[in-house]
PDB file of C-alpha atoms and ligand atoms in Angstrom:
ATOM      1  CA  UNK A  10      12.428 162.571  36.913  1.00 65.00           C
ATOM      2  CA  UNK A  11      14.130 165.487  35.206  1.00 93.00           C
ATOM      3  CA  UNK A  12      16.393 166.668  38.014  1.00 97.00           C
ATOM      4  CA  UNK A  13      17.989 164.678  40.817  1.00 98.00           C
ATOM      5  CA  UNK A  14      20.444 165.619  43.501  1.00 98.00           C
ATOM      6  CA  UNK A  15      23.332 163.525  44.788  1.00 98.00           C
ATOM      7  CA  UNK A  16      24.172 164.798  48.277  1.00 98.00           C
ATOM      8  CA  UNK A  17      27.152 163.898  50.422  1.00 97.00           C
ATOM      9  CA  UNK A  18      30.204 165.169  52.238  1.00 96.00           C
ATOM     10  CA  UNK A  19      32.598 164.066  49.480  1.00 97.00           C
ATOM     11  CA  UNK A  20      35.534 164.481  51.875  1.00 96.00           C
ATOM     12  CA  UNK A  21      37.107 163.603  49.478  1.00 97.00           C
ATOM     13  CA  UNK A  22      35.262 162.391  46.376  1.00 98.00           C
ATOM     14  CA  UNK A  23      36.328 158.806  45.545  1.00 98.00           C
ATOM     15  CA  UNK A  24      36.035 156.572  42.496  1.00 98.00           C
ATOM     16  CA  UNK A  25      32.986 155.013  44.199  1.00 98.00           C
ATOM     17  CA  UNK A  26      31.191 158.384  44.113  1.00 98.00           C
ATOM     18  CA  UNK A  27      32.278 159.004  40.501  1.00 98.00           C
ATOM     19  CA  UNK A  28      30.905 155.594  39.534  1.00 98.00           C
ATOM     20  CA  UNK A  29      27.495 156.385  41.087  1.00 98.00           C
ATOM     21  CA  UNK A  30      27.199 159.833  39.515  1.00 98.00           C
ATOM     22  CA  UNK A  31      28.315 158.561  36.114  1.00 98.00           C
ATOM     23  CA  UNK A  32      25.679 155.811  36.130  1.00 98.00           C
ATOM     24  CA  UNK A  33      23.029 158.220  37.457  1.00 98.00           C
ATOM     25  CA  UNK A  34      23.868 160.776  34.762  1.00 98.00           C
ATOM     26  CA  UNK A  35      22.452 158.320  32.209  1.00 97.00           C
ATOM     27  CA  UNK A  36      19.123 158.196  34.054  1.00 97.00           C
ATOM     28  CA  UNK A  37      18.350 161.877  34.652  1.00 98.00           C
ATOM     29  CA  UNK A  38      18.322 164.990  32.509  1.00 98.00           C
ATOM     30  CA  UNK A  39      20.185 166.949  35.138  1.00 98.00           C
ATOM     31  CA  UNK A  40      21.975 166.008  38.332  1.00 98.00           C
ATOM     32  CA  UNK A  41      23.251 168.355  40.985  1.00 98.00           C
ATOM     33  CA  UNK A  42      25.990 166.990  43.146  1.00 98.00           C
ATOM     34  CA  UNK A  43      25.325 168.670  46.487  1.00 98.00           C
ATOM     35  CA  UNK A  44      28.403 168.979  48.670  1.00 98.00           C
ATOM     36  CA  UNK A  45      27.354 169.315  52.306  1.00 97.00           C
ATOM     37  CA  UNK A  46      28.807 171.830  54.687  1.00 94.00           C
ATOM     38  CA  UNK A  47      27.778 169.376  57.426  1.00 78.00           C
ATOM     39  CA  UNK A  48      28.628 171.276  60.592  1.00 70.00           C
ATOM     40  CA  UNK A  49      28.302 168.185  62.801  1.00 73.00           C
ATOM     41  CA  UNK A  50      30.743 166.127  60.720  1.00 76.00           C
ATOM     42  CA  UNK A  51      34.267 167.490  61.023  1.00 84.00           C
ATOM     43  CA  UNK A  52      35.513 167.603  57.419  1.00 90.00           C
ATOM     44  CA  UNK A  53      39.177 167.264  56.557  1.00 91.00           C
ATOM     45  CA  UNK A  54      38.988 169.207  53.311  1.00 95.00           C
ATOM     46  CA  UNK A  55      37.505 172.734  53.292  1.00 95.00           C
ATOM     47  CA  UNK A  56      34.120 172.954  51.595  1.00 96.00           C
ATOM     48  CA  UNK A  57      35.334 175.119  48.707  1.00 96.00           C
ATOM     49  CA  UNK A  58      38.100 172.606  47.946  1.00 97.00           C
ATOM     50  CA  UNK A  59      35.692 169.657  48.091  1.00 97.00           C
ATOM     51  CA  UNK A  60      33.530 171.472  45.544  1.00 98.00           C
ATOM     52  CA  UNK A  61      36.515 172.295  43.309  1.00 98.00           C
ATOM     53  CA  UNK A  62      37.743 168.689  43.395  1.00 98.00           C
ATOM     54  CA  UNK A  63      34.271 167.327  42.651  1.00 98.00           C
ATOM     55  CA  UNK A  64      33.879 169.731  39.718  1.00 98.00           C
ATOM     56  CA  UNK A  65      37.168 168.527  38.240  1.00 98.00           C
ATOM     57  CA  UNK A  66      36.127 164.880  38.655  1.00 98.00           C
ATOM     58  CA  UNK A  67      32.716 165.198  36.984  1.00 98.00           C
ATOM     59  CA  UNK A  68      33.512 167.981  34.504  1.00 97.00           C
ATOM     60  CA  UNK A  69      33.264 165.503  31.613  1.00 97.00           C
ATOM     61  CA  UNK A  70      29.610 164.744  32.454  1.00 98.00           C
ATOM     62  CA  UNK A  71      27.670 167.467  30.646  1.00 98.00           C
ATOM     63  CA  UNK A  72      24.451 167.129  32.680  1.00 98.00           C
ATOM     64  CA  UNK A  73      26.102 167.173  36.110  1.00 98.00           C
ATOM     65  CA  UNK A  74      26.570 170.321  38.191  1.00 98.00           C
ATOM     66  CA  UNK A  75      28.272 170.710  41.553  1.00 98.00           C
ATOM     67  CA  UNK A  76      27.082 173.019  44.328  1.00 98.00           C
ATOM     68  CA  UNK A  77      27.648 173.335  48.039  1.00 98.00           C
ATOM     69  CA  UNK A  78      24.804 173.479  50.535  1.00 97.00           C
ATOM     70  CA  UNK A  79      24.086 173.898  54.189  1.00 95.00           C
ATOM     71  CA  UNK A  80      20.870 172.871  55.897  1.00 94.00           C
ATOM     72  CA  UNK A  81      18.324 170.232  55.019  1.00 96.00           C
ATOM     73  CA  UNK A  82      18.869 168.106  51.921  1.00 97.00           C
ATOM     74  CA  UNK A  83      15.136 168.176  51.122  1.00 98.00           C
ATOM     75  CA  UNK A  84      15.192 171.995  51.134  1.00 98.00           C
ATOM     76  CA  UNK A  85      18.138 172.067  48.741  1.00 98.00           C
ATOM     77  CA  UNK A  86      16.333 169.578  46.490  1.00 98.00           C
ATOM     78  CA  UNK A  87      13.137 171.630  46.495  1.00 97.00           C
ATOM     79  CA  UNK A  88      15.004 174.854  45.727  1.00 97.00           C
ATOM     80  CA  UNK A  89      16.326 173.136  42.613  1.00 97.00           C
ATOM     81  CA  UNK A  90      12.998 171.558  41.620  1.00 97.00           C
ATOM     82  CA  UNK A  91      14.362 168.071  42.268  1.00 98.00           C
ATOM     83  CA  UNK A  92      12.159 165.309  43.654  1.00 97.00           C
ATOM     84  CA  UNK A  93      14.786 162.595  43.694  1.00 98.00           C
ATOM     85  CA  UNK A  94      17.700 162.160  46.073  1.00 98.00           C
ATOM     86  CA  UNK A  95      20.310 159.691  44.871  1.00 98.00           C
ATOM     87  CA  UNK A  96      22.328 157.747  47.427  1.00 98.00           C
ATOM     88  CA  UNK A  97      24.938 155.073  46.941  1.00 97.00           C
ATOM     89  CA  UNK A  98      24.513 151.861  48.926  1.00 97.00           C
ATOM     90  CA  UNK A  99      27.397 149.620  49.874  1.00 95.00           C
ATOM     91  CA  UNK A 100      26.767 146.077  51.062  1.00 86.00           C
ATOM     92  CA  UNK A 101      25.599 145.837  54.676  1.00 80.00           C
ATOM     93  CA  UNK A 102      27.295 148.933  56.111  1.00 81.00           C
ATOM     94  CA  UNK A 103      25.079 151.673  54.676  1.00 92.00           C
ATOM     95  CA  UNK A 104      21.639 150.150  54.921  1.00 92.00           C
ATOM     96  CA  UNK A 105      20.397 151.071  58.388  1.00 93.00           C
ATOM     97  CA  UNK A 106      21.541 154.686  58.319  1.00 94.00           C
ATOM     98  CA  UNK A 107      20.343 155.251  54.759  1.00 96.00           C
ATOM     99  CA  UNK A 108      16.990 153.639  55.517  1.00 95.00           C
ATOM    100  CA  UNK A 109      16.470 155.962  58.509  1.00 96.00           C
ATOM    101  CA  UNK A 110      17.550 158.992  56.535  1.00 96.00           C
ATOM    102  CA  UNK A 111      15.218 158.242  53.634  1.00 97.00           C
ATOM    103  CA  UNK A 112      12.291 157.798  56.047  1.00 97.00           C
ATOM    104  CA  UNK A 113      13.093 161.096  57.722  1.00 98.00           C
ATOM    105  CA  UNK A 114      13.309 162.875  54.389  1.00 98.00           C
ATOM    106  CA  UNK A 115       9.966 161.346  53.446  1.00 97.00           C
ATOM    107  CA  UNK A 116       8.513 162.744  56.682  1.00 98.00           C
ATOM    108  CA  UNK A 117       9.921 166.166  55.927  1.00 98.00           C
ATOM    109  CA  UNK A 118       8.650 166.098  52.366  1.00 97.00           C
ATOM    110  CA  UNK A 119       6.303 163.287  51.288  1.00 97.00           C
ATOM    111  CA  UNK A 120       6.957 164.053  47.608  1.00 96.00           C
ATOM    112  CA  UNK A 121      10.682 163.412  47.882  1.00 97.00           C
ATOM    113  CA  UNK A 122      11.968 160.021  46.744  1.00 97.00           C
ATOM    114  CA  UNK A 123      15.338 158.547  47.660  1.00 98.00           C
ATOM    115  CA  UNK A 124      16.801 156.409  44.912  1.00 97.00           C
ATOM    116  CA  UNK A 125      19.445 153.928  45.995  1.00 97.00           C
ATOM    117  CA  UNK A 126      22.074 152.721  43.585  1.00 97.00           C
ATOM    118  CA  UNK A 127      24.263 149.802  44.536  1.00 97.00           C
ATOM    119  CA  UNK A 128      27.936 150.643  44.711  1.00 96.00           C
ATOM    120  CA  UNK A 129      30.005 149.046  41.958  1.00 96.00           C
ATOM    121  CA  UNK A 130      31.508 145.718  43.061  1.00 95.00           C
ATOM    122  CA  UNK A 131      35.039 147.078  43.124  1.00 95.00           C
ATOM    123  CA  UNK A 132      33.939 150.046  45.283  1.00 96.00           C
ATOM    124  CA  UNK A 133      31.928 148.176  47.922  1.00 94.00           C
ATOM    125  CA  UNK A 134      34.590 148.591  50.567  1.00 93.00           C
ATOM    126  CA  UNK A 135      35.719 152.064  49.652  1.00 96.00           C
ATOM    127  CA  UNK A 136      34.916 155.047  51.867  1.00 96.00           C
ATOM    128  CA  UNK A 137      36.220 158.588  52.162  1.00 96.00           C
ATOM    129  CA  UNK A 138      37.233 157.942  55.763  1.00 94.00           C
ATOM    130  CA  UNK A 139      39.250 154.873  54.724  1.00 94.00           C
ATOM    131  CA  UNK A 140      40.968 156.933  52.038  1.00 96.00           C
ATOM    132  CA  UNK A 141      41.943 159.559  54.633  1.00 94.00           C
ATOM    133  CA  UNK A 142      43.181 156.933  57.076  1.00 93.00           C
ATOM    134  CA  UNK A 143      45.348 155.197  54.492  1.00 94.00           C
ATOM    135  CA  UNK A 144      46.668 158.499  53.129  1.00 93.00           C
ATOM    136  CA  UNK A 145      47.548 159.548  56.672  1.00 91.00           C
ATOM    137  CA  UNK A 146      49.559 156.361  57.151  1.00 92.00           C
ATOM    138  CA  UNK A 147      51.444 156.960  53.923  1.00 90.00           C
ATOM    139  CA  UNK A 148      49.628 154.320  51.861  1.00 93.00           C
ATOM    140  CA  UNK A 149      49.124 154.686  48.124  1.00 95.00           C
ATOM    141  CA  UNK A 150      45.532 155.659  47.412  1.00 96.00           C
ATOM    142  CA  UNK A 151      46.003 156.329  43.699  1.00 96.00           C
ATOM    143  CA  UNK A 152      43.862 153.307  42.746  1.00 96.00           C
ATOM    144  CA  UNK A 153      40.756 154.447  44.618  1.00 97.00           C
ATOM    145  CA  UNK A 154      40.502 158.201  44.024  1.00 98.00           C
ATOM    146  CA  UNK A 155      40.570 160.312  40.853  1.00 98.00           C
ATOM    147  CA  UNK A 156      44.043 161.681  39.980  1.00 98.00           C
ATOM    148  CA  UNK A 157      43.187 165.264  41.095  1.00 98.00           C
ATOM    149  CA  UNK A 158      42.216 163.998  44.544  1.00 97.00           C
ATOM    150  CA  UNK A 159      45.404 161.955  44.771  1.00 97.00           C
ATOM    151  CA  UNK A 160      47.384 165.050  43.866  1.00 96.00           C
ATOM    152  CA  UNK A 161      45.484 167.177  46.397  1.00 96.00           C
ATOM    153  CA  UNK A 162      46.052 164.714  49.244  1.00 95.00           C
ATOM    154  CA  UNK A 163      49.739 164.473  48.346  1.00 92.00           C
ATOM    155  CA  UNK A 164      50.071 168.249  48.604  1.00 91.00           C
ATOM    156  CA  UNK A 165      47.822 168.591  51.659  1.00 88.00           C
ATOM    157  CA  UNK A 166      48.712 165.804  54.075  1.00 78.00           C
ATOM    158  CA  UNK A 167      45.878 164.564  56.292  1.00 76.00           C
ATOM    159  CA  UNK A 168      48.021 165.254  59.357  1.00 71.00           C
ATOM    160  CA  UNK A 169      50.537 167.993  58.590  1.00 60.00           C
ATOM    161  CA  UNK A 170      54.053 166.987  59.627  1.00 58.00           C
ATOM    162  CA  UNK A 171      55.273 168.793  62.771  1.00 57.00           C
ATOM    163  CA  UNK A 172      57.799 171.494  62.037  1.00 55.00           C
ATOM    164  CA  UNK A 173      61.394 171.142  63.166  1.00 53.00           C
TER     165      UNK A 173
HETATM  166  P1  ADP B  28      27.658 161.296  53.709  1.00 72.84           P
HETATM  167  O1  ADP B  28      28.619 162.060  54.563  1.00 72.84           O
HETATM  168  O2  ADP B  28      26.380 162.022  53.450  1.00 72.84           O
HETATM  169  O3  ADP B  28      27.441 159.866  54.074  1.00 72.84           O
HETATM  170  P2  ADP B  28      29.534 160.572  51.632  1.00 72.84           P
HETATM  171  O4  ADP B  28      30.312 161.620  50.959  1.00 72.84           O
HETATM  172  O5  ADP B  28      30.251 159.663  52.578  1.00 72.84           O
HETATM  173  O6  ADP B  28      28.321 161.318  52.289  1.00 72.84           O
HETATM  174  O7  ADP B  28      28.777 159.700  50.554  1.00 72.84           O
HETATM  175  C1  ADP B  28      27.823 160.240  49.695  1.00 72.84           C
HETATM  176  C2  ADP B  28      26.982 159.127  49.117  1.00 72.84           C
HETATM  177  O8  ADP B  28      27.811 158.245  48.367  1.00 72.84           O
HETATM  178  C3  ADP B  28      26.315 158.249  50.172  1.00 72.84           C
HETATM  179  O9  ADP B  28      25.072 157.835  49.660  1.00 72.84           O
HETATM  180  C4  ADP B  28      27.253 157.090  50.326  1.00 72.84           C
HETATM  181  O10 ADP B  28      26.588 155.932  50.779  1.00 72.84           O
HETATM  182  C5  ADP B  28      27.721 156.948  48.889  1.00 72.84           C
HETATM  183  N1  ADP B  28      29.032 156.299  48.809  1.00 72.84           N
HETATM  184  C6  ADP B  28      30.095 156.459  49.610  1.00 72.84           C
HETATM  185  N2  ADP B  28      31.126 155.685  49.220  1.00 72.84           N
HETATM  186  C7  ADP B  28      30.686 154.989  48.143  1.00 72.84           C
HETATM  187  C8  ADP B  28      31.250 153.988  47.306  1.00 72.84           C
HETATM  188  N3  ADP B  28      32.476 153.508  47.504  1.00 72.84           N
HETATM  189  N4  ADP B  28      30.513 153.523  46.282  1.00 72.84           N
HETATM  190  C9  ADP B  28      29.246 153.964  46.089  1.00 72.84           C
HETATM  191  N5  ADP B  28      28.646 154.890  46.869  1.00 72.84           N
HETATM  192  C10 ADP B  28      29.348 155.389  47.884  1.00 72.84           C
END
């Protein structure tokens, strides 16, 4: 149980993700937050920026590293000698997809375990896509994302305003 990975798109990282990784950092010697390139999911924020933002948000956790990856999660885990994949689980909405994914990862690598951590109560209804939608409509998202993400989304609007 020395090393675990916490994969996701983190487009952008929210306080729900920070809560999971903070709690997980107390359980493992080393955690690698793995930011997915995810070619079939159109990301709003470029990969390098998602990594930079994540690094700023977890920089205070001494046993957490942030890296980007492309390809299979189980391959990334193996390359880093990790046998545990951490995933956050929100009430109802995440279960079916996460269950399928963990079974598939088990098929790909029988030694890999997926560890689910329940989202904190106050983050149950928080998602990156909701953050983007609210930011796009001009809503204040400062209560649900770390300050650096709030600042980034203020400077880089979800839908750039048309010129002229
Ligand atoms: P993906 O694109 O792989 O679903 P996300 O970046 O959306 O990745 O999420 C990464 C992980 O964090 C997933 O396990 C997801 O269920 C979990 N997660 C997302 N939002 C929250 C939240 N508000 N609280 C706890 N976990 C969350």
